[in-house]
mmCIF file of C-alpha atoms in Angstrom:
data_model
loop_
_atom_site.group_PDB
_atom_site.id
_atom_site.type_symbol
_atom_site.label_atom_id
_atom_site.label_comp_id
_atom_site.label_asym_id
_atom_site.label_seq_id
_atom_site.Cartn_x
_atom_site.Cartn_y
_atom_site.Cartn_z
ATOM 1 C CA UNK A 81 0.000 0.000 0.000
ATOM 2 C CA UNK A 82 1.275 3.467 -0.888
ATOM 3 C CA UNK A 83 0.168 6.332 1.339
ATOM 4 C CA UNK A 84 -0.756 9.779 -0.085
ATOM 5 C CA UNK A 85 2.735 11.083 0.784
ATOM 6 C CA UNK A 86 4.421 8.327 -1.265
ATOM 7 C CA UNK A 87 5.487 6.078 1.623
ATOM 8 C CA UNK A 88 5.079 2.379 0.930
ATOM 9 C CA UNK A 89 3.649 0.457 3.873
ATOM 10 C CA UNK A 90 4.313 -3.281 3.964
ATOM 11 C CA UNK A 91 2.725 -5.390 6.668
ATOM 12 C CA UNK A 92 4.860 -8.206 7.990
ATOM 13 C CA UNK A 93 3.619 -11.267 9.861
ATOM 14 C CA UNK A 94 2.750 -10.661 13.504
ATOM 15 C CA UNK A 95 5.886 -10.947 15.633
ATOM 16 C CA UNK A 96 5.024 -12.247 19.090
ATOM 17 C CA UNK A 97 8.345 -11.905 20.872
ATOM 18 C CA UNK A 98 11.708 -10.147 20.843
ATOM 19 C CA UNK A 99 13.214 -13.376 19.488
ATOM 20 C CA UNK A 100 10.783 -13.439 16.533
ATOM 21 C CA UNK A 101 11.525 -9.742 15.879
ATOM 22 C CA UNK A 102 15.278 -10.390 15.928
ATOM 23 C CA UNK A 103 14.986 -13.400 13.626
ATOM 24 C CA UNK A 104 12.831 -11.381 11.205
ATOM 25 C CA UNK A 105 15.490 -8.644 11.060
ATOM 26 C CA UNK A 106 18.305 -11.123 10.455
ATOM 27 C CA UNK A 107 16.626 -13.212 7.734
ATOM 28 C CA UNK A 108 13.873 -11.075 6.195
ATOM 29 C CA UNK A 109 14.507 -7.337 6.533
ATOM 30 C CA UNK A 110 16.632 -7.323 3.349
ATOM 31 C CA UNK A 111 13.491 -8.180 1.344
ATOM 32 C CA UNK A 112 12.041 -4.791 2.261
ATOM 33 C CA UNK A 113 15.123 -2.626 1.687
ATOM 34 C CA UNK A 114 15.855 -1.360 -1.821
ATOM 35 C CA UNK A 115 18.747 0.914 -0.857
ATOM 36 C CA UNK A 116 22.387 0.143 -0.034
ATOM 37 C CA UNK A 117 21.847 0.986 3.656
ATOM 38 C CA UNK A 118 19.070 1.130 6.215
ATOM 39 C CA UNK A 119 18.774 2.547 9.688
ATOM 40 C CA UNK A 120 17.089 0.260 12.180
ATOM 41 C CA UNK A 121 15.195 2.423 14.649
ATOM 42 C CA UNK A 122 12.611 0.786 16.884
ATOM 43 C CA UNK A 123 10.189 2.534 19.232
ATOM 44 C CA UNK A 124 13.119 3.110 21.589
ATOM 45 C CA UNK A 125 15.331 5.095 19.243
ATOM 46 C CA UNK A 126 15.216 8.380 17.394
ATOM 47 C CA UNK A 127 17.359 10.817 15.434
ATOM 48 C CA UNK A 128 18.298 13.650 17.787
ATOM 49 C CA UNK A 129 20.835 15.642 15.770
ATOM 50 C CA UNK A 130 20.176 15.204 12.024
ATOM 51 C CA UNK A 131 22.917 17.746 11.255
ATOM 52 C CA UNK A 132 25.439 15.264 12.735
ATOM 53 C CA UNK A 133 24.942 12.879 9.804
ATOM 54 C CA UNK A 134 28.139 12.260 7.867
ATOM 55 C CA UNK A 135 28.709 10.063 4.833
ATOM 56 C CA UNK A 136 31.655 8.621 6.785
ATOM 57 C CA UNK A 137 29.058 6.276 8.327
ATOM 58 C CA UNK A 138 28.574 4.716 4.876
ATOM 59 C CA UNK A 139 32.133 3.346 4.937
ATOM 60 C CA UNK A 140 30.905 0.584 7.265
ATOM 61 C CA UNK A 141 28.394 -2.237 7.121
ATOM 62 C CA UNK A 142 27.431 -1.874 10.796
ATOM 63 C CA UNK A 143 27.396 1.299 12.882
ATOM 64 C CA UNK A 144 25.618 1.154 16.242
ATOM 65 C CA UNK A 145 25.951 2.672 19.681
ATOM 66 C CA UNK A 146 28.766 1.602 21.973
ATOM 67 C CA UNK A 147 28.293 -1.109 24.512
ATOM 68 C CA UNK A 148 30.018 -0.514 27.842
ATOM 69 C CA UNK A 149 33.074 -2.592 28.726
ATOM 70 C CA UNK A 150 30.977 -4.134 31.514
ATOM 71 C CA UNK A 151 28.788 -5.969 29.008
ATOM 72 C CA UNK A 152 31.847 -8.138 28.368
ATOM 73 C CA UNK A 153 30.615 -9.247 24.936
ATOM 74 C CA UNK A 154 33.445 -11.316 23.475
ATOM 75 C CA UNK A 155 33.522 -12.957 20.083
ATOM 76 C CA UNK A 156 34.807 -16.476 19.371
ATOM 77 C CA UNK A 157 38.408 -15.140 19.380
ATOM 78 C CA UNK A 158 38.020 -13.487 22.786
ATOM 79 C CA UNK A 159 37.952 -9.931 21.380
ATOM 80 C CA UNK A 160 35.905 -7.484 23.450
ATOM 81 C CA UNK A 161 33.142 -6.204 21.147
ATOM 82 C CA UNK A 162 32.098 -2.623 21.860
ATOM 83 C CA UNK A 163 30.279 -1.602 18.640
ATOM 84 C CA UNK A 164 27.089 -3.480 17.995
ATOM 85 C CA UNK A 165 23.896 -2.007 19.428
ATOM 86 C CA UNK A 166 21.015 -2.859 17.091
ATOM 87 C CA UNK A 167 19.602 0.671 16.767
ATOM 88 C CA UNK A 168 22.049 0.998 13.932
ATOM 89 C CA UNK A 169 23.011 1.610 10.333
ATOM 90 C CA UNK A 170 23.214 -1.678 8.420
ATOM 91 C CA UNK A 171 24.362 -2.223 4.859
ATOM 92 C CA UNK A 172 22.293 -4.280 2.452
ATOM 93 C CA UNK A 173 25.346 -6.570 2.133
ATOM 94 C CA UNK A 174 25.163 -7.280 5.876
ATOM 95 C CA UNK A 175 21.383 -7.763 5.747
ATOM 96 C CA UNK A 176 21.672 -10.357 2.978
ATOM 97 C CA UNK A 177 24.435 -12.443 4.495
ATOM 98 C CA UNK A 178 22.581 -14.592 7.054
ATOM 99 C CA UNK A 179 19.931 -15.388 4.442
ATOM 100 C CA UNK A 180 22.443 -16.097 1.659
ATOM 101 C CA UNK A 181 24.660 -18.297 3.868
ATOM 102 C CA UNK A 182 21.690 -19.915 5.644
ATOM 103 C CA UNK A 183 23.343 -19.250 8.997
ATOM 104 C CA UNK A 184 21.640 -21.242 11.768
ATOM 105 C CA UNK A 185 19.524 -19.294 14.262
ATOM 106 C CA UNK A 186 21.229 -20.258 17.511
ATOM 107 C CA UNK A 187 21.487 -18.416 20.802
ATOM 108 C CA UNK A 188 24.597 -16.750 22.174
ATOM 109 C CA UNK A 189 24.815 -17.419 25.924
ATOM 110 C CA UNK A 190 21.025 -17.580 26.083
ATOM 111 C CA UNK A 191 20.572 -14.418 23.992
ATOM 112 C CA UNK A 192 18.819 -14.236 20.630
ATOM 113 C CA UNK A 193 18.962 -10.456 20.163
ATOM 114 C CA UNK A 194 19.877 -9.620 16.568
ATOM 115 C CA UNK A 195 22.598 -7.168 17.534
ATOM 116 C CA UNK A 196 24.474 -9.704 19.678
ATOM 117 C CA UNK A 197 23.796 -12.495 17.156
ATOM 118 C CA UNK A 198 25.313 -10.442 14.307
ATOM 119 C CA UNK A 199 27.985 -8.389 16.101
ATOM 120 C CA UNK A 200 29.301 -10.934 18.585
ATOM 121 C CA UNK A 201 28.262 -14.548 17.890
ATOM 122 C CA UNK A 202 28.634 -14.441 14.093
ATOM 123 C CA UNK A 203 30.844 -11.404 13.596
ATOM 124 C CA UNK A 204 33.732 -13.531 12.346
ATOM 125 C CA UNK A 205 31.516 -14.903 9.553
ATOM 126 C CA UNK A 206 30.380 -11.416 8.562
ATOM 127 C CA UNK A 207 33.976 -10.154 8.588
ATOM 128 C CA UNK A 208 35.173 -13.167 6.546
ATOM 129 C CA UNK A 209 32.584 -12.083 3.973
ATOM 130 C CA UNK A 210 33.818 -8.497 3.828
ATOM 131 C CA UNK A 211 31.602 -6.722 6.354
ATOM 132 C CA UNK A 212 33.185 -3.897 8.349
ATOM 133 C CA UNK A 213 32.188 -2.464 11.721
ATOM 134 C CA UNK A 214 32.705 1.184 12.613
ATOM 135 C CA UNK A 215 35.434 2.055 15.084
ATOM 136 C CA UNK A 216 34.571 3.089 18.633
ATOM 137 C CA UNK A 217 35.181 6.725 17.635
ATOM 138 C CA UNK A 218 32.823 6.605 14.637
ATOM 139 C CA UNK A 219 30.166 4.670 16.557
ATOM 140 C CA UNK A 220 30.191 7.309 19.320
ATOM 141 C CA UNK A 221 29.391 9.967 16.696
ATOM 142 C CA UNK A 222 26.601 7.874 15.190
ATOM 143 C CA UNK A 223 24.592 6.792 18.215
ATOM 144 C CA UNK A 224 24.421 6.577 21.970
ATOM 145 C CA UNK A 225 22.556 4.608 24.595
ATOM 146 C CA UNK A 226 21.986 5.841 28.120
ATOM 147 C CA UNK A 227 24.315 3.989 30.484
ATOM 148 C CA UNK A 228 25.108 4.492 34.113
ATOM 149 C CA UNK A 229 27.940 5.090 34.561
ATOM 150 C CA UNK A 230 28.303 6.916 31.238
ATOM 151 C CA UNK A 231 30.599 5.496 28.570
ATOM 152 C CA UNK A 232 33.762 7.655 28.509
ATOM 153 C CA UNK A 233 34.105 7.599 24.699
ATOM 154 C CA UNK A 234 30.713 9.345 24.395
ATOM 155 C CA UNK A 235 31.783 12.305 26.527
ATOM 156 C CA UNK A 236 31.405 15.652 24.752
ATOM 157 C CA UNK A 237 29.885 14.115 21.606
ATOM 158 C CA UNK A 238 26.401 14.970 20.370
ATOM 159 C CA UNK A 239 25.356 11.869 18.411
ATOM 160 C CA UNK A 240 23.223 11.613 15.301
ATOM 161 C CA UNK A 241 20.914 9.054 16.932
ATOM 162 C CA UNK A 242 19.879 8.071 20.479
ATOM 163 C CA UNK A 243 18.629 4.740 21.806
ATOM 164 C CA UNK A 244 16.397 5.379 24.768
ATOM 165 C CA UNK A 245 13.650 7.699 25.935
ATOM 166 C CA UNK A 246 13.654 11.340 24.911
ATOM 167 C CA UNK A 247 13.853 12.534 28.533
ATOM 168 C CA UNK A 248 16.888 10.279 29.041
ATOM 169 C CA UNK A 249 18.620 11.987 26.137
ATOM 170 C CA UNK A 250 17.708 15.442 27.402
ATOM 171 C CA UNK A 251 19.235 14.478 30.746
ATOM 172 C CA UNK A 252 22.555 13.746 29.031
ATOM 173 C CA UNK A 253 22.960 17.081 27.262
#
């Protein structure tokens, strides 16, 4: 269905859980994206500083807010993964990969969230297939989540996007 303002609305099957939502993003979102990149923003994220957009973000296949060191997300090689929050910029290449490779939908330490599944559990597969993650510095410019204590790398940076409630963001600036 196309709305009067030219926006195409596509209804997806009812998703009854966070796990179903995550699995849909990993295996089916690419079917609805006809651009080279998409920004995944759920009800808990919003663009706060549109003037902070930079095409530098398009040099990466995944740009999301920083995770704190305390999350201790480590990939199969033991690397601490800091960039990976799912309110993120994703390339079409990244969106196609799980579908094209038929990667199995398996948990990571009991977690099925798409961001952890892509950025931690299967990151090595994505990287082996040419996908690149933004650096900590670039990710801090792109997006932020509210964390207590605050993440030091976010200090003094007004991000393009925020993951959290509007009043939480206003409390940070």
